């Protein structure tokens, strides 16, 4: 009688599956999608069952233990993940691993259950004293059990009174399990009932037809900022739920898109629909809870960032990728997948439509809509009242200025402040200044681990590396010439904030960047202050360009445009156009907005097209560059990144690979090896080889043959394969 054997995706950095024997005692438990414990080499590790079959079990090791009573990954998801492992040339065991909640990574880890003191009213007739006592008691009466965290949100220090109330036997306290607020304090707002305009109706009808027919179709929803894309998502998701299916919504980052989450909650929770929000702020336990609820198919709508594409929904009827152009859909390390691209694959595998929405679609999505692969739906007008803002480019050659802000912009800010309107200023560089310079000898200060200057953070009082977080105290003299004249060069958001303070002493100024939003809830606080008009001028990095709807903002200024335009990457024009258009879209959401972009490159097509809100013009001017050099989307790229402590070793490994590739390449250009633009990062030397081809299969073939040759790299050198790279620093 043949034995039962199982194919296991073991969590090791190897591409193949491994076969194990299923002991008779575990016959019923070894099910596809469950985790098992197996021995691998001399150690024990975790794997996921991807197939069970009959076969010869001689020489095979036994599966030691089954860790789950139910599969954690659905069949559909397994199919997607195995496809992804193959496409992104990443070990299948690690791919499966990264789709599971972090807590399931090792055998021993147990999901932590969070408890906290919870209070409930026991005697409603007790005589109370003092306003605060009455307020807290009345708050508790409105809840069955109120956890301390919830109470503290309303009453910052309630302990003494709670203690007193317990002593009075008015309330009781007990330690109870709580699920941390899965919605990040994102509250339900009023749900406006809107009558769709013609463009919206057309889009919704088209998508709804695909939902009803359960057919795969990719839609590119190209709608200017404020054109009512979200309303299209809501209406189509509604259709999807009415058909008895589930919806999956991807957003670049939950904390930056709270308004979208709020609108989904407001629209659907009142109809008893269950929404799960997956975001990085969730504790491991809460994340695991959400995952299990999804796995039990109790959830109708999943909203989450990149990794939510792996949510184990079984019956997906619609996928939405909001702000599809965002680079945060691409995972930058480890398993370097692109959530947007995998969303397309998932939709195709599950036979459902997918909406890619953006005001500034990625170049490749627009290209595909031109080819007819994606069906383009356009919303060209803002949905209510406001026209798109008027954008003016300030030529810095004609307006030399002492500080960071040119005179026309200073005047415009002054006028906005007088009219009590809000101002948004973008400067995509945090810190006080990007480097300190010795004005005697020209020396600047570099990170000892990375090939990059240290950013001066004045308020924190140190120099910091923005790549590895290395910090050192602010130097008083130059390392090279011992000179004492050290000056900050260039400006970051911190310096801009200071300059604004001097120019507009009575204005209320705030800053939004990674330094001011590190703490939990800090980002929301700034947003709330903006909405309640407690801020006159908000300075920030690209964070301020994302998804917010600030009705009070009438003026937007863009500073430091040149460093974005001149970024050494073939996508710099696309990124600039996108960022400038997005941030400009924050102005005058209720009409009459004005935008100023300062630049020395005032005739750059990315700037001019952004100023005219002319996506198509931009596309047509950019296309020839991509075509000429076979850059995506006209060609395809794979980047091989070699890194290690020993520069010589890394370079020679990269050279060997490059020669081997040259000899097998057919229809594939092999560029390099060359040092990465960040040639040293976190103490490691880095080289890259870029593979480029107009035909994806040829690229694939080249990589496969390289594997066949079985070229070995020294153990001290790491090789990362980045398929469809976005960031090539
Ligand atoms: P986008 O996501 O395209 O930036 P939103 O969906 O946030 O745009 O819509 C912008 C604003 O327009 C919102 O305040 C929304 O309530 C409003 N809106 C959307 N559709 C309509 C409509 N058909 N009629 C009136 N107002 C609308
Ligand atoms: Zn560093």
XYZ file of C-alpha atoms and ligand atoms in Angstrom:
757
model
C 0.000 0.000 0.000
C 1.429 3.396 -0.898
C 2.101 5.813 1.901
C 0.665 9.243 2.280
C 3.163 11.993 1.690
C 2.889 15.763 1.810
C 4.581 18.635 0.011
C 5.640 21.232 2.511
C 6.710 24.819 1.974
C 9.355 24.955 4.667
C 10.372 28.324 6.065
C 13.940 28.234 4.739
C 15.640 30.331 2.066
C 15.335 27.683 -0.627
C 13.076 27.721 -3.616
C 11.799 24.158 -3.743
C 9.099 22.360 -1.774
C 10.094 19.448 0.465
C 8.310 16.155 0.775
C 7.626 14.484 4.116
C 5.865 11.307 5.181
C 2.503 11.688 6.889
C 2.485 9.315 9.864
C -0.704 7.255 10.090
C -1.634 8.937 13.353
C -1.657 12.359 11.687
C -3.481 11.228 8.570
C -6.624 13.220 9.285
C -4.864 16.262 10.601
C -2.447 16.977 7.781
C -4.572 19.239 5.619
C -3.546 21.682 2.914
C -3.086 25.140 4.431
C -2.153 23.958 7.939
C 1.183 24.590 9.569
C 3.286 21.624 10.578
C 6.471 21.145 12.499
C 9.194 19.262 10.635
C 12.873 18.630 11.078
C 15.062 20.278 8.546
C 18.756 19.463 8.616
C 19.508 19.242 12.301
C 16.887 21.651 13.472
C 13.162 21.813 13.754
C 11.208 24.348 11.783
C 7.756 25.297 10.555
C 6.243 24.656 7.170
C 2.878 24.919 5.487
C 1.210 21.925 3.823
C 0.607 22.708 0.170
C -0.258 19.246 -1.114
C -1.113 15.768 0.178
C -0.848 12.711 -2.027
C -0.053 9.021 -2.174
C 3.518 8.017 -2.925
C 6.714 6.328 -1.871
C 7.706 7.416 1.619
C 10.956 5.504 1.903
C 13.826 7.813 2.882
C 11.370 10.542 3.811
C 11.253 12.130 7.232
C 8.031 12.205 9.206
C 5.945 15.267 9.836
C 6.389 15.743 13.564
C 3.320 17.664 14.542
C 0.375 19.534 13.076
C 0.054 22.996 14.582
C -3.411 24.047 13.436
C -6.773 22.371 13.643
C -7.963 24.329 10.608
C -6.166 25.540 7.496
C -4.794 29.068 7.866
C -4.486 29.657 4.154
C -7.325 29.082 1.755
C -6.761 27.179 -1.484
C -7.175 30.351 -3.506
C -4.617 32.169 -1.425
C -2.132 29.326 -1.709
C -2.433 29.513 -5.442
C -1.740 33.254 -5.386
C 1.213 32.876 -3.040
C 2.823 30.116 -5.052
C 2.404 32.184 -8.171
C 4.038 35.122 -6.372
C 6.950 33.033 -5.109
C 7.672 31.987 -8.631
C 7.206 35.408 -10.187
C 9.287 37.278 -7.616
C 11.935 34.521 -7.421
C 11.510 34.275 -3.673
C 11.606 31.088 -1.548
C 8.086 29.728 -1.352
C 8.289 28.901 2.357
C 9.216 32.474 3.168
C 6.497 33.832 0.907
C 3.846 31.789 2.706
C 5.331 32.797 6.004
C 5.077 36.482 5.203
C 1.400 36.133 4.355
C 0.595 34.848 7.846
C 0.260 37.057 10.909
C 3.657 37.583 12.516
C 2.707 35.688 15.609
C 2.360 32.409 13.739
C 5.996 32.404 12.746
C 7.294 30.026 15.349
C 5.999 26.956 17.056
C 6.100 28.326 20.529
C 4.646 31.764 20.027
C 1.262 32.145 21.568
C -1.057 34.925 20.775
C -1.087 37.254 23.665
C -4.442 38.033 25.108
C -4.662 41.591 26.279
C -6.582 42.344 29.432
C -7.215 45.525 31.311
C -9.374 46.711 34.173
C -12.949 47.196 32.956
C -15.638 49.025 34.873
C -19.391 48.570 35.019
C -22.165 50.275 36.950
C -23.608 48.166 39.754
C -25.783 50.649 41.594
C -27.521 53.219 39.465
C -29.128 54.989 42.419
C -26.083 55.934 44.349
C -25.750 59.573 45.397
C -22.878 61.223 43.556
C -20.761 64.221 44.439
C -18.933 66.603 42.138
C -19.192 67.179 38.395
C -16.369 64.886 37.359
C -17.725 62.038 39.464
C -21.120 62.488 37.836
C -19.625 62.717 34.350
C -17.550 59.578 34.700
C -20.453 57.689 36.234
C -22.751 58.757 33.436
C -20.111 57.727 30.882
C -19.899 54.288 32.485
C -23.697 53.941 32.498
C -23.604 54.179 28.728
C -21.325 51.149 28.466
C -21.765 47.574 29.473
C -18.112 47.366 30.406
C -15.756 50.251 29.795
C -12.033 49.538 29.605
C -9.561 51.898 31.204
C -8.145 52.923 27.828
C -11.560 53.976 26.595
C -12.284 55.898 29.794
C -8.942 57.644 29.598
C -9.657 58.843 26.106
C -12.369 61.028 27.618
C -11.036 61.577 31.114
C -7.255 61.771 31.149
C -6.754 60.839 34.825
C -9.798 59.064 36.170
C -8.069 56.805 38.732
C -8.954 58.580 41.949
C -12.590 58.888 41.020
C -12.856 55.326 39.749
C -11.364 54.119 43.004
C -13.796 56.224 44.981
C -16.776 54.955 42.945
C -15.660 51.351 43.499
C -15.374 52.041 47.232
C -18.896 53.481 47.180
C -20.016 50.247 45.457
C -21.478 52.361 42.656
C -19.353 50.496 40.133
C -17.426 47.248 39.969
C -14.132 46.499 38.334
C -12.775 43.323 36.811
C -9.887 42.327 34.597
C -11.291 41.479 31.181
C -9.992 40.570 27.782
C -10.110 43.484 25.398
C -9.453 43.838 21.741
C -7.518 46.980 21.162
C -9.476 49.383 19.043
C -9.041 47.827 15.618
C -10.090 51.064 14.001
C -7.246 53.190 15.350
C -9.817 55.533 16.875
C -11.246 56.182 13.461
C -14.783 57.199 14.216
C -17.933 56.885 12.240
C -18.940 60.180 10.660
C -22.149 61.351 9.090
C -22.886 59.470 5.931
C -24.053 61.871 3.286
C -26.470 60.465 0.791
C -25.167 61.627 -2.571
C -26.699 61.618 -5.994
C -24.032 60.399 -8.349
C -23.082 62.605 -11.267
C -23.021 61.286 -14.814
C -19.355 60.336 -14.842
C -19.747 58.466 -11.559
C -22.864 56.665 -12.811
C -21.040 55.539 -15.909
C -18.126 54.198 -13.871
C -20.329 52.477 -11.306
C -22.506 50.842 -13.976
C -19.545 49.498 -15.829
C -17.941 48.017 -12.708
C -21.209 46.678 -11.308
C -21.815 44.743 -14.489
C -18.524 42.900 -14.018
C -19.356 42.261 -10.368
C -22.709 40.731 -11.262
C -21.244 38.682 -14.067
C -18.374 37.574 -11.840
C -15.824 38.233 -14.528
C -12.307 39.501 -14.253
C -11.821 42.998 -15.545
C -9.240 45.562 -14.538
C -10.555 49.131 -14.333
C -8.385 52.195 -14.130
C -10.454 54.816 -12.335
C -8.693 58.011 -13.302
C -10.348 60.806 -11.374
C -8.907 64.202 -10.473
C -8.558 64.917 -6.752
C -11.993 65.424 -5.256
C -13.816 63.924 -8.230
C -15.662 61.411 -6.079
C -13.651 58.233 -6.565
C -14.400 57.117 -3.027
C -18.101 57.346 -3.763
C -17.551 55.016 -6.723
C -15.780 52.547 -4.422
C -18.654 52.716 -1.936
C -21.340 52.134 -4.538
C -19.550 49.211 -6.172
C -18.654 47.626 -2.833
C -22.328 47.872 -1.963
C -23.197 45.982 -5.125
C -20.585 43.359 -4.316
C -22.036 42.806 -0.827
C -25.570 42.666 -2.174
C -24.422 39.858 -4.443
C -23.310 38.023 -1.324
C -19.604 38.468 -1.889
C -16.784 40.138 -0.008
C -14.723 43.201 -0.892
C -11.031 43.805 -0.434
C -9.798 47.405 -0.285
C -6.114 48.252 -0.410
C -4.877 51.664 0.666
C -1.286 52.914 0.792
C -1.265 53.347 4.557
C -4.181 53.259 6.973
C -2.974 56.059 9.226
C -2.751 58.356 6.233
C -6.228 57.500 4.982
C -8.452 57.600 8.057
C -11.148 59.500 6.191
C -11.592 56.618 3.765
C -11.931 54.109 6.584
C -14.400 56.405 8.333
C -16.550 56.625 5.223
C -16.652 52.861 4.796
C -17.604 52.410 8.427
C -20.324 55.033 8.186
C -21.782 53.563 5.050
C -21.782 49.872 5.880
C -21.760 49.278 9.620
C -25.293 50.571 10.006
C -26.392 47.759 7.709
C -24.723 45.230 9.943
C -21.752 44.643 7.662
C -18.499 43.641 9.291
C -15.350 45.537 8.431
C -11.848 44.448 9.365
C -9.041 46.951 9.178
C -5.539 45.550 8.957
C -2.819 48.020 9.791
C 0.632 48.134 11.258
C -0.624 49.751 14.459
C -2.418 46.561 15.491
C -0.793 44.478 18.179
C 0.187 40.971 17.145
C -2.788 39.642 19.082
C -5.308 42.008 17.558
C -3.945 41.267 14.144
C -4.300 37.581 14.739
C -7.888 38.136 15.953
C -8.741 40.061 12.801
C -7.100 37.388 10.663
C -9.106 34.626 12.340
C -12.337 36.521 11.892
C -11.562 36.896 8.205
C -10.638 33.223 7.961
C -13.979 32.292 9.539
C -15.561 34.315 6.721
C -17.290 36.604 9.199
C -15.968 39.733 7.545
C -17.582 41.462 4.586
C -14.998 44.137 3.881
C -11.276 44.085 4.536
C -9.452 47.405 4.369
C -5.719 47.317 4.698
C -2.311 48.260 3.423
C -0.108 46.221 1.082
C -0.126 42.932 2.985
C -3.933 42.862 3.194
C -3.793 41.433 -0.312
C -3.144 38.159 1.567
C -6.337 38.389 3.637
C -7.899 34.904 3.639
C -11.275 35.868 2.183
C -12.853 33.065 0.202
C -15.446 34.811 -1.843
C -13.980 38.064 -3.094
C -16.265 39.857 -5.525
C -14.364 43.132 -5.883
C -10.869 44.427 -5.197
C -10.116 48.138 -4.921
C -6.601 49.566 -4.939
C -6.844 53.198 -3.919
C -4.025 55.600 -4.882
C -2.668 52.828 -7.037
C 0.351 54.913 -8.073
C 1.785 54.881 -4.544
C 5.201 53.309 -4.235
C 4.330 51.976 -0.775
C 2.503 49.095 -2.467
C 5.926 47.714 -3.204
C 7.672 45.938 -0.360
C 11.229 47.215 -0.266
C 12.999 44.287 1.354
C 12.695 40.559 1.870
C 9.845 39.320 -0.282
C 9.768 42.273 -2.688
C 6.259 41.994 -4.029
C 4.002 44.717 -5.320
C 0.587 44.608 -3.636
C -1.101 46.361 -6.533
C 0.239 43.906 -9.086
C -0.656 40.925 -6.927
C -4.138 42.392 -6.549
C -4.517 42.172 -10.312
C -3.397 38.551 -10.242
C -5.745 37.747 -7.372
C -8.684 39.332 -9.185
C -7.861 37.322 -12.256
C -7.617 34.086 -10.297
C -10.876 34.761 -8.487
C -12.759 36.041 -11.506
C -13.730 39.384 -10.135
C -13.261 42.989 -11.206
C -10.585 45.217 -9.740
C -10.507 49.010 -9.552
C -7.180 50.826 -9.632
C -7.997 54.357 -8.541
C -5.842 57.468 -8.735
C -5.732 61.119 -9.700
C -2.275 60.458 -11.085
C -2.195 56.854 -12.285
C 1.151 55.127 -12.381
C 2.700 55.365 -15.785
C 2.406 51.633 -16.284
C -1.300 51.476 -15.422
C -2.092 54.307 -17.785
C -0.018 52.630 -20.477
C -2.032 49.461 -20.002
C -5.251 51.414 -20.233
C -4.016 52.807 -23.544
C -3.430 49.258 -24.738
C -6.932 48.322 -23.602
C -5.737 45.813 -20.998
C -7.271 47.989 -18.300
C -10.568 49.672 -18.979
C -10.230 53.370 -18.258
C -13.005 55.233 -16.494
C -12.471 58.965 -16.145
C -13.839 61.474 -13.666
C -12.631 64.786 -15.033
C -14.455 67.210 -12.778
C -14.474 67.771 -9.068
C -17.663 66.368 -7.603
C -18.932 69.444 -5.863
C -18.507 73.184 -6.309
C -14.749 73.695 -6.397
C -12.797 74.024 -9.591
C -9.299 72.590 -9.663
C -6.901 75.133 -8.186
C -4.965 77.628 -10.200
C -1.275 76.636 -10.220
C 1.573 79.080 -10.742
C 5.237 78.203 -11.186
C 7.603 80.645 -9.537
C 10.888 80.797 -11.428
C 13.544 81.061 -8.746
C 16.017 82.489 -11.255
C 13.817 85.569 -11.366
C 12.995 85.609 -7.685
C 16.208 85.125 -5.782
C 15.453 85.125 -2.094
C 17.369 84.930 1.164
C 15.409 82.208 2.827
C 13.535 79.222 1.500
C 10.354 81.039 0.606
C 10.226 83.325 -2.406
C 8.572 86.731 -2.234
C 5.465 85.898 -4.286
C 4.795 82.961 -1.987
C 5.370 85.070 1.125
C 2.800 87.568 -0.136
C 0.319 84.829 -0.929
C 0.720 83.335 2.550
C 0.197 86.775 4.055
C -3.037 87.196 2.120
C -4.337 83.775 3.072
C -3.635 84.454 6.717
C -5.485 87.752 6.504
C -8.494 85.940 5.062
C -8.137 83.303 7.803
C -7.606 80.556 5.318
C -5.191 77.698 5.842
C -1.869 77.154 4.095
C -0.111 73.883 3.265
C 3.617 73.894 2.456
C 5.378 70.859 1.029
C 9.087 70.345 1.507
C 10.040 66.762 1.030
C 12.993 66.741 3.418
C 12.716 66.339 7.143
C 15.164 67.639 9.698
C 16.654 71.122 9.916
C 19.062 70.850 7.021
C 20.300 67.976 4.877
C 23.886 68.538 5.905
C 26.331 70.572 7.918
C 29.172 72.135 6.035
C 32.549 73.365 7.209
C 32.693 76.743 5.514
C 36.492 76.821 5.813
C 37.342 73.631 3.925
C 34.045 72.454 2.440
C 33.965 69.200 4.406
C 30.581 67.754 5.332
C 29.599 65.081 7.832
C 28.871 61.553 6.647
C 27.294 58.469 8.139
C 29.981 55.941 9.081
C 27.690 53.093 7.893
C 26.128 54.558 4.769
C 27.297 56.531 1.799
C 25.245 59.568 2.722
C 25.455 62.879 4.563
C 23.975 63.117 8.023
C 20.907 65.282 8.406
C 21.038 68.007 11.010
C 18.113 67.840 13.463
C 18.195 71.030 15.451
C 15.426 70.375 17.952
C 16.740 66.912 18.781
C 20.263 68.374 18.860
C 21.974 65.741 16.758
C 23.008 64.577 13.306
C 21.052 61.597 12.038
C 21.355 59.152 9.169
C 17.996 58.800 7.425
C 18.851 55.290 6.285
C 20.260 53.499 9.319
C 19.223 55.892 12.103
C 22.806 56.366 13.287
C 23.052 59.543 15.347
C 25.883 61.632 16.692
C 26.048 64.886 18.643
C 26.295 68.102 16.675
C 30.006 68.691 16.062
C 31.644 71.921 17.169
C 34.613 71.668 14.843
C 35.442 70.171 11.477
C 36.948 66.674 11.476
C 39.280 67.593 8.670
C 40.590 71.115 9.262
C 39.482 71.629 12.868
C 37.803 74.853 11.699
C 35.002 76.195 13.841
C 32.785 77.639 11.121
C 30.179 74.995 10.645
C 26.932 75.958 8.996
C 23.760 74.140 8.044
C 23.334 73.872 4.274
C 19.929 73.666 2.638
C 16.650 73.374 4.444
C 14.412 70.685 5.803
C 10.946 70.991 7.288
C 12.304 71.996 10.685
C 14.170 74.968 9.280
C 11.216 75.961 7.145
C 9.020 75.931 10.212
C 11.493 78.223 11.950
C 11.681 80.581 8.990
C 7.890 80.791 8.858
C 7.808 81.586 12.557
C 10.064 84.576 11.924
C 8.094 85.756 8.897
C 4.645 85.279 10.421
C 5.065 85.586 14.178
C 1.364 85.478 14.957
C 0.506 82.492 12.765
C -0.065 79.081 14.308
C 2.404 76.797 12.558
C 2.658 73.016 12.728
C 4.800 70.392 11.075
C 3.901 66.953 9.771
C 6.749 64.598 8.975
C 8.148 61.361 10.307
C 9.729 63.173 13.240
C 6.479 64.686 14.474
C 4.228 61.700 13.759
C 6.284 58.921 15.307
C 4.101 58.546 18.395
C 0.835 56.719 18.130
C -2.037 59.055 17.384
C 0.266 62.010 16.695
C -0.653 62.063 13.042
C -4.352 62.087 13.817
C -3.841 64.919 16.285
C -2.296 67.132 13.623
C -5.084 66.230 11.209
C -7.736 67.054 13.796
C -6.056 70.358 14.608
C -6.046 71.183 10.905
C -9.724 70.349 10.566
C -10.690 72.385 13.620
C -8.645 75.325 12.316
C -6.201 75.387 15.195
C -3.387 75.507 12.647
C -2.830 78.301 10.112
C 0.188 76.906 8.285
C 1.047 73.239 8.036
C 4.541 72.372 6.853
C 5.306 68.818 5.883
C 6.911 66.172 3.745
C 5.004 64.206 1.117
C 2.814 62.932 3.954
C 0.716 66.072 3.608
C -0.026 65.257 -0.034
C -1.846 62.043 0.786
C -5.547 61.542 0.843
C -6.525 64.271 3.285
C -9.470 66.458 2.701
C -8.838 69.812 4.405
C -11.700 72.104 3.476
C -9.982 75.189 4.962
C -6.863 75.074 2.806
C -6.869 77.630 0.027
C -3.134 77.922 -0.588
C -0.526 75.251 -1.248
C 3.182 75.972 -1.711
C 5.730 73.495 -3.043
C 9.352 74.043 -2.031
C 12.403 72.021 -2.933
C 10.806 70.868 -6.185
C 14.201 70.713 -7.862
C 15.610 67.946 -5.713
C 12.564 65.824 -6.599
C 12.858 66.645 -10.306
C 16.574 65.929 -10.353
C 16.440 62.675 -8.434
C 18.667 60.165 -10.234
C 16.008 57.698 -11.368
C 14.188 57.188 -14.644
C 10.915 57.671 -12.803
C 11.803 61.076 -11.338
C 9.582 62.989 -13.784
C 6.664 60.667 -13.082
C 7.131 60.978 -9.326
C 7.429 64.757 -9.501
C 4.356 65.117 -11.655
C 2.403 62.854 -9.362
C 3.503 64.505 -6.123
C 2.970 68.068 -7.359
C -0.443 67.227 -8.775
C -1.496 65.439 -5.606
C -0.385 68.202 -3.277
C -1.923 70.833 -5.535
C -5.173 68.895 -5.231
C -5.240 69.707 -1.507
C -5.931 73.358 -2.271
C -9.392 74.795 -2.538
C -11.387 71.629 -1.982
C -14.315 73.966 -1.613
C -13.312 76.276 -4.457
C -10.888 79.025 -5.366
C -7.617 77.399 -4.432
C -4.174 78.630 -5.399
C -0.922 76.712 -5.702
C 2.660 77.981 -6.054
C 5.549 75.756 -7.061
C 9.030 77.271 -6.707
C 11.716 75.914 -8.976
C 14.859 76.645 -10.937
C 13.542 74.269 -13.611
C 10.407 76.226 -14.350
C 10.256 74.900 -17.913
C 10.363 71.213 -16.951
C 7.465 69.346 -18.584
C 6.572 67.529 -15.355
C 6.093 70.896 -13.654
C 4.208 72.509 -16.495
C 1.853 69.557 -16.925
C 1.230 69.378 -13.179
C 0.431 73.095 -13.200
C -2.110 72.541 -15.960
C -3.549 69.364 -14.413
C -2.714 67.779 -17.740
C -2.121 64.093 -17.114
C -2.400 63.087 -20.719
C 0.062 65.720 -21.897
C 2.502 64.488 -19.336
C 1.996 60.907 -20.444
C 2.605 61.787 -24.074
C 5.761 63.725 -23.335
C 7.161 61.041 -21.059
C 6.413 58.054 -23.268
C 9.208 58.584 -25.847
C 11.846 58.513 -23.071
C 10.589 55.201 -21.822
C 10.314 53.771 -25.310
C 13.741 54.833 -26.371
C 15.490 53.192 -23.441
C 13.073 50.275 -22.998
C 12.262 51.378 -19.507
C 9.036 50.135 -17.912
C 6.312 49.899 -18.979
C 7.857 49.518 -22.458
C 10.397 47.067 -21.111
C 10.808 45.057 -17.916
C 13.473 45.136 -15.243
C 14.977 42.789 -12.708
C 17.578 44.130 -10.310
C 20.107 41.823 -8.688
C 21.533 43.391 -5.542
C 24.692 42.014 -3.997
C 25.710 43.130 -0.539
C 28.197 42.191 2.137
C 30.775 43.487 4.535
C 33.751 42.912 2.287
C 33.669 45.257 -0.691
C 36.087 43.212 -2.756
C 34.188 39.981 -2.215
C 30.861 41.590 -3.112
C 32.234 43.166 -6.253
C 33.870 39.985 -7.462
C 30.702 37.920 -6.853
C 28.710 40.490 -8.811
C 31.276 40.399 -11.623
C 31.102 36.616 -11.852
C 27.340 36.741 -12.095
C 27.474 39.425 -14.688
C 29.844 37.426 -16.913
C 27.712 34.316 -16.535
C 24.623 36.323 -17.410
C 26.308 37.862 -20.444
C 27.014 34.405 -21.794
C 23.435 33.163 -21.486
C 21.531 36.363 -22.154
C 19.325 36.270 -25.177
C 17.266 39.373 -25.817
C 18.171 40.629 -22.355
C 20.437 43.584 -21.663
C 22.793 43.046 -18.743
C 23.812 46.355 -17.158
C 26.577 46.344 -14.593
C 27.682 45.345 -12.088
C 27.898 48.876 -10.827
C 27.954 50.188 -7.282
C 24.390 50.925 -6.121
C 23.652 54.659 -5.844
C 23.774 54.004 -2.102
C 27.018 52.105 -2.455
C 27.288 51.580 1.263
C 24.269 51.011 3.484
C 24.258 49.944 7.132
C 27.921 49.078 6.880
C 27.520 46.884 3.799
C 28.955 47.387 0.333
C 26.397 47.111 -2.423
C 26.550 46.365 -6.143
C 23.789 45.802 -8.611
C 23.196 44.170 -11.981
C 20.195 45.410 -13.896
C 18.510 43.058 -16.352
C 16.339 44.684 -18.954
C 14.219 43.224 -21.699
C 11.182 44.064 -23.765
C 9.947 40.492 -23.286
C 9.206 39.215 -19.813
C 9.613 35.535 -20.755
C 13.159 36.209 -21.971
C 14.038 37.759 -18.625
C 12.535 34.775 -16.887
C 14.428 32.392 -19.073
C 17.676 34.161 -18.332
C 17.121 33.889 -14.562
C 16.173 30.226 -14.824
C 19.283 29.394 -16.797
C 21.369 31.191 -14.227
C 19.892 28.868 -11.623
C 20.658 25.862 -13.788
C 24.280 26.878 -14.015
C 24.184 26.870 -10.240
C 26.622 29.691 -9.727
C 27.571 29.851 -6.063
C 28.104 33.039 -4.172
C 30.284 33.171 -1.074
C 28.338 32.786 2.151
C 29.297 36.268 3.266
C 27.610 37.861 0.255
C 23.848 38.251 0.050
C 21.979 38.313 -3.219
C 18.530 39.876 -3.439
C 16.436 39.561 -6.529
C 14.120 42.501 -7.129
C 11.605 41.835 -9.879
C 9.946 45.018 -11.203
C 12.053 47.218 -8.916
C 10.698 50.626 -7.997
C 13.445 51.999 -5.849
C 16.908 51.433 -7.228
C 19.020 53.221 -4.662
P -11.690 61.587 -4.432
O -11.655 60.290 -3.684
O -11.812 61.416 -5.902
O -10.592 62.551 -4.070
P -14.029 61.999 -2.866
O -14.760 60.744 -3.144
O -13.346 62.148 -1.560
O -13.030 62.319 -4.046
O -15.060 63.181 -3.084
C -14.708 64.533 -2.839
C -15.871 65.243 -2.196
O -16.951 65.300 -3.098
C -16.366 64.551 -0.958
O -16.633 65.518 0.012
C -17.626 63.867 -1.407
O -18.566 63.765 -0.352
C -18.119 64.777 -2.512
N -18.881 64.085 -3.541
C -18.532 62.934 -4.157
N -19.455 62.582 -5.062
C -20.429 63.537 -5.027
C -21.653 63.760 -5.731
N -22.069 62.910 -6.659
N -22.364 64.857 -5.429
C -21.935 65.710 -4.489
N -20.799 65.575 -3.795
C -20.035 64.500 -4.053
Zn 23.586 55.330 7.970
